[in-house]
Amino acid sequence: MDALITAVGLQKFFGSFHVLQDVDFAIAKGEVVCIIGPSGSGKSTFLRCINQLERIDSGYVTVDGEMVGYRRDGHRLYPLSDGEIARQRQAVGMVFQRFHLFPHKTVLQNIIEGPVGVLKRRRTDCVQEAKVLLKRVGLAHRADAYPGELSGGQQQRVAIARALAMKPKAMLFDEPTSALDPELVGEVLNVMKELAASGTTMIVVTHELGFCREVADRVVFMDAGRIVDSGTPGEILENPRNPRVKNFISAVL
């Protein structure tokens, strides 16, 4: 497999708590991987390490062949500057549980903030692309609305469009529907299904097993900071081999 994102031997501590324990992972371009597991198993921390929102204690991550967060000189690694990390972070879009939209900016302004302010692209081009993205997520008619005027599902769809506006090589989703009312979950999952069908590389931390079954190329089960098992949705969700995975699946279905 020609991996777009690779993690090798990831270790992460919060104080004495060993959050990630020797995690190895790879995802190919265009692949959709869903990560499931109990709360506190390290799933969200793993995504945050990929996107450099948490600093890795040991091991490393590469995105499109480039080591993130460090540069290698001989046998030594040197931390990158904040500016270099910001540049690397643009390669991976991230959608969080909460939407983190600017409340004082319109939907359109939220989406063009990164391309104009960070990438220094022409505002007119960014506005046109933002309108295309809003149509893609079903919100072309809400371009001039403010986040407070939108439902939670609509805000999350704006957050997805905002991440896509940076033209990332991969998208990370950290339980993107967990903060939504149940009737709003489907509208966000439908957008994510369309992204998957269009070939977007996606790592999705989720409890939505139906989405995993329908969309994922591979399902990864994490527990206690480790990857316990990995396989097709059928192998992990329908006929789990590992007793810990089997107990989890039976408990949540």
Coordinates of C-alpha atoms in Angstrom, one line a residue:
M1 CA 0.0 0.0 0.0
D2 CA 1.3 3.4 -1.0
A3 CA 0.3 5.3 2.2
L4 CA -0.7 8.9 2.4
I5 CA -0.6 9.0 6.2
T6 CA 1.7 6.7 8.3
A7 CA 2.1 6.5 12.0
V8 CA 5.0 4.5 13.4
G9 CA 5.4 3.6 17.1
L10 CA 3.4 6.5 18.4
Q11 CA 3.6 7.1 22.2
K12 CA 1.8 9.8 24.0
F13 CA 1.6 10.5 27.7
F14 CA -0.6 12.9 29.7
G15 CA 1.4 13.0 32.9
S16 CA 1.7 9.4 34.0
F17 CA -1.3 8.3 31.8
H18 CA -0.1 6.4 28.8
V19 CA -2.6 7.5 26.2
L20 CA -1.1 6.0 23.0
Q21 CA 1.0 2.9 23.3
D22 CA 3.1 2.0 20.3
V23 CA 0.5 2.8 17.6
D24 CA 1.3 1.8 14.1
F25 CA -1.1 2.9 11.3
A26 CA -1.3 3.6 7.6
I27 CA -4.0 4.9 5.3
A28 CA -3.8 4.9 1.5
K29 CA -4.9 7.8 -0.7
G30 CA -8.7 7.6 -1.2
E31 CA -9.2 5.1 1.6
V32 CA -11.8 5.6 4.3
V33 CA -10.9 4.3 7.8
C34 CA -13.3 4.4 10.7
I35 CA -11.8 4.1 14.2
I36 CA -14.1 2.8 16.9
G37 CA -13.6 1.8 20.6
P38 CA -14.6 2.8 24.1
S39 CA -14.3 6.3 25.4
G40 CA -10.8 7.0 26.7
S41 CA -9.1 4.6 24.3
G42 CA -7.0 7.2 22.6
K43 CA -8.9 7.7 19.4
S44 CA -9.2 11.4 19.5
T45 CA -5.7 11.9 20.8
F46 CA -4.5 9.8 17.8
L47 CA -6.2 12.2 15.4
R48 CA -4.8 15.2 17.3
C49 CA -1.3 13.8 17.0
I50 CA -1.7 13.4 13.2
N51 CA -2.8 17.0 12.9
Q52 CA -0.1 18.2 15.4
L53 CA -2.6 19.5 17.9
E54 CA -0.8 17.3 20.4
R55 CA 3.0 16.7 20.4
I56 CA 4.1 13.1 20.1
D57 CA 6.4 11.8 22.8
S58 CA 8.0 9.2 20.6
G59 CA 7.5 7.6 17.2
Y60 CA 6.6 9.7 14.2
V61 CA 3.9 10.5 11.6
T62 CA 4.3 11.2 7.9
V63 CA 1.8 12.9 5.6
D64 CA 2.5 12.3 1.9
G65 CA 6.0 11.2 2.7
E66 CA 6.9 14.2 4.9
M67 CA 7.6 13.8 8.6
V68 CA 5.3 16.1 10.6
G69 CA 6.5 18.2 13.5
Y70 CA 10.2 17.4 13.1
R71 CA 13.0 17.4 10.6
R72 CA 15.7 14.7 10.6
D73 CA 19.4 15.5 10.5
G74 CA 21.4 12.3 10.6
H75 CA 20.1 10.3 13.5
R76 CA 18.6 13.3 15.3
L77 CA 15.2 14.9 15.1
Y78 CA 14.7 18.7 15.6
P79 CA 11.3 20.2 16.2
L80 CA 9.9 22.4 13.5
S81 CA 9.0 26.1 14.1
D82 CA 5.4 27.1 14.6
G83 CA 5.3 28.5 11.1
E84 CA 6.5 25.2 9.6
I85 CA 4.0 23.3 11.7
A86 CA 1.2 25.6 10.5
R87 CA 2.2 25.0 6.9
Q88 CA 2.2 21.2 7.4
R89 CA -1.2 21.3 9.2
Q90 CA -2.8 22.7 6.1
A91 CA -2.4 19.3 4.4
V92 CA -4.9 17.7 6.8
G93 CA -8.3 19.1 7.4
M94 CA -10.0 18.3 10.8
V95 CA -13.6 18.4 11.8
F96 CA -14.3 18.4 15.6
Q97 CA -17.2 17.4 17.8
R98 CA -17.9 21.1 18.3
F99 CA -18.0 23.3 15.3
H100 CA -15.7 26.2 16.4
L101 CA -17.1 28.6 13.9
F102 CA -16.5 32.4 14.3
P103 CA -19.9 33.6 15.7
H104 CA -19.4 37.1 14.4
K105 CA -18.8 36.1 10.8
T106 CA -21.3 34.8 8.2
V107 CA -21.1 31.3 6.9
L108 CA -19.3 32.5 3.7
Q109 CA -16.9 34.5 5.8
N110 CA -16.1 31.5 8.0
I111 CA -15.3 29.4 4.9
I112 CA -13.0 31.9 3.2
E113 CA -11.1 32.9 6.4
G114 CA -8.4 30.3 6.0
P115 CA -7.9 30.4 2.2
V116 CA -7.7 34.3 2.2
G117 CA -5.9 34.8 5.6
V118 CA -3.6 31.8 5.7
L119 CA -3.1 30.7 2.1
K120 CA -3.2 34.4 0.8
R121 CA -5.4 33.5 -2.1
R122 CA -7.5 36.0 -4.0
R123 CA -10.7 36.7 -2.2
T124 CA -12.9 36.6 -5.4
D125 CA -11.6 33.1 -6.2
C126 CA -12.1 31.9 -2.6
V127 CA -15.7 33.3 -2.5
Q128 CA -16.5 31.4 -5.7
E129 CA -15.0 28.1 -4.3
A130 CA -16.9 28.6 -1.0
K131 CA -20.2 28.9 -2.8
V132 CA -19.4 25.6 -4.6
L133 CA -18.6 24.0 -1.3
L134 CA -21.8 25.3 0.3
K135 CA -23.8 23.8 -2.5
R136 CA -21.9 20.5 -2.0
V137 CA -23.0 20.4 1.7
G138 CA -26.5 21.5 0.9
L139 CA -26.3 25.0 2.3
A140 CA -26.0 27.3 -0.7
H141 CA -29.0 29.3 0.6
R142 CA -27.4 30.1 4.0
A143 CA -24.2 31.8 2.8
D144 CA -25.1 35.1 4.5
A145 CA -26.4 33.5 7.7
Y146 CA -24.5 33.7 11.0
P147 CA -23.7 30.4 13.0
G148 CA -26.2 31.3 15.7
E149 CA -29.0 31.2 13.1
L150 CA -28.1 27.6 12.1
S151 CA -29.0 24.2 13.6
G152 CA -26.1 22.1 14.9
G153 CA -26.2 19.9 11.9
Q154 CA -26.0 22.9 9.6
Q155 CA -23.1 24.3 11.6
Q156 CA -21.2 21.0 11.3
R157 CA -21.8 21.0 7.6
V158 CA -20.3 24.5 7.4
A159 CA -17.3 23.2 9.4
I160 CA -16.8 20.5 6.9
A161 CA -17.0 23.0 4.0
R162 CA -14.5 25.2 5.9
A163 CA -12.0 22.4 6.2
L164 CA -12.4 21.4 2.5
A165 CA -11.7 25.0 1.5
M166 CA -8.1 24.6 2.5
K167 CA -7.8 21.8 -0.1
P168 CA -6.4 19.2 2.3
K169 CA -4.9 15.9 1.2
A170 CA -6.9 14.1 3.9
M171 CA -9.8 14.8 6.3
L172 CA -9.9 13.8 9.9
F173 CA -13.3 13.6 11.7
D174 CA -13.4 13.4 15.5
E175 CA -16.9 12.1 16.4
P176 CA -18.5 14.8 14.2
T177 CA -22.0 13.8 15.1
S178 CA -21.7 13.2 18.8
A179 CA -22.8 16.8 19.8
L180 CA -25.9 16.7 17.5
D181 CA -29.5 15.9 18.3
P182 CA -30.3 12.5 16.8
E183 CA -32.5 13.9 14.0
L184 CA -29.6 16.0 12.8
V185 CA -27.0 13.2 12.6
G186 CA -28.2 12.0 9.2
E187 CA -27.6 15.2 7.3
V188 CA -24.0 15.3 8.4
L189 CA -23.4 11.6 7.7
N190 CA -24.8 12.1 4.2
V191 CA -22.2 14.8 3.4
M192 CA -19.5 12.5 4.7
K193 CA -20.8 9.7 2.6
E194 CA -20.6 11.9 -0.5
L195 CA -17.0 12.9 0.4
A196 CA -16.1 9.2 0.7
A197 CA -17.7 8.4 -2.6
S198 CA -15.8 11.2 -4.3
G199 CA -12.4 9.6 -3.2
T200 CA -11.6 11.8 -0.2
T201 CA -9.1 10.2 2.1
M202 CA -10.8 10.1 5.5
I203 CA -10.1 8.9 9.0
V204 CA -13.3 9.0 11.1
V205 CA -13.5 8.5 14.8
T206 CA -17.2 7.6 15.4
H207 CA -19.7 5.5 17.3
E208 CA -22.0 5.4 14.2
L209 CA -21.5 1.7 13.3
G210 CA -24.0 1.9 10.5
F211 CA -21.9 4.6 8.8
C212 CA -18.8 2.4 9.3
R213 CA -20.6 -0.6 7.8
E214 CA -21.8 1.4 4.8
V215 CA -18.8 3.6 4.0
A216 CA -15.5 2.4 5.5
D217 CA -12.9 0.4 3.6
R218 CA -11.4 -0.6 6.9
V219 CA -12.4 -0.4 10.6
V220 CA -9.9 -0.1 13.3
F221 CA -10.7 -0.9 17.0
M222 CA -8.7 0.9 19.7
D223 CA -8.7 0.1 23.4
A224 CA -6.4 1.4 26.2
G225 CA -4.2 3.3 23.8
R226 CA -3.6 0.4 21.4
I227 CA -4.9 -0.8 18.1
V228 CA -6.4 -4.1 19.1
D229 CA -7.8 -5.2 15.7
S230 CA -8.3 -4.0 12.1
G231 CA -10.1 -5.3 9.2
T232 CA -13.0 -4.9 6.8
P233 CA -16.4 -3.8 8.2
G234 CA -17.6 -7.4 7.9
E235 CA -14.6 -8.7 9.8
I236 CA -14.8 -6.2 12.6
L237 CA -18.5 -5.4 12.9
E238 CA -20.2 -8.6 11.7
N239 CA -17.8 -11.4 12.7
P240 CA -15.2 -10.0 15.1
R241 CA -12.4 -12.3 15.9
N242 CA -11.1 -10.6 19.0
P243 CA -13.1 -11.2 22.2
R244 CA -12.6 -7.5 23.3
V245 CA -14.0 -6.3 20.0
K246 CA -16.9 -8.8 20.2
N247 CA -17.9 -7.6 23.6
F248 CA -17.8 -4.0 22.5
I249 CA -19.9 -4.6 19.4
S250 CA -22.5 -6.6 21.3
A251 CA -22.7 -3.8 23.9
V252 CA -23.3 -0.9 21.5
L253 CA -25.6 -2.6 19.0

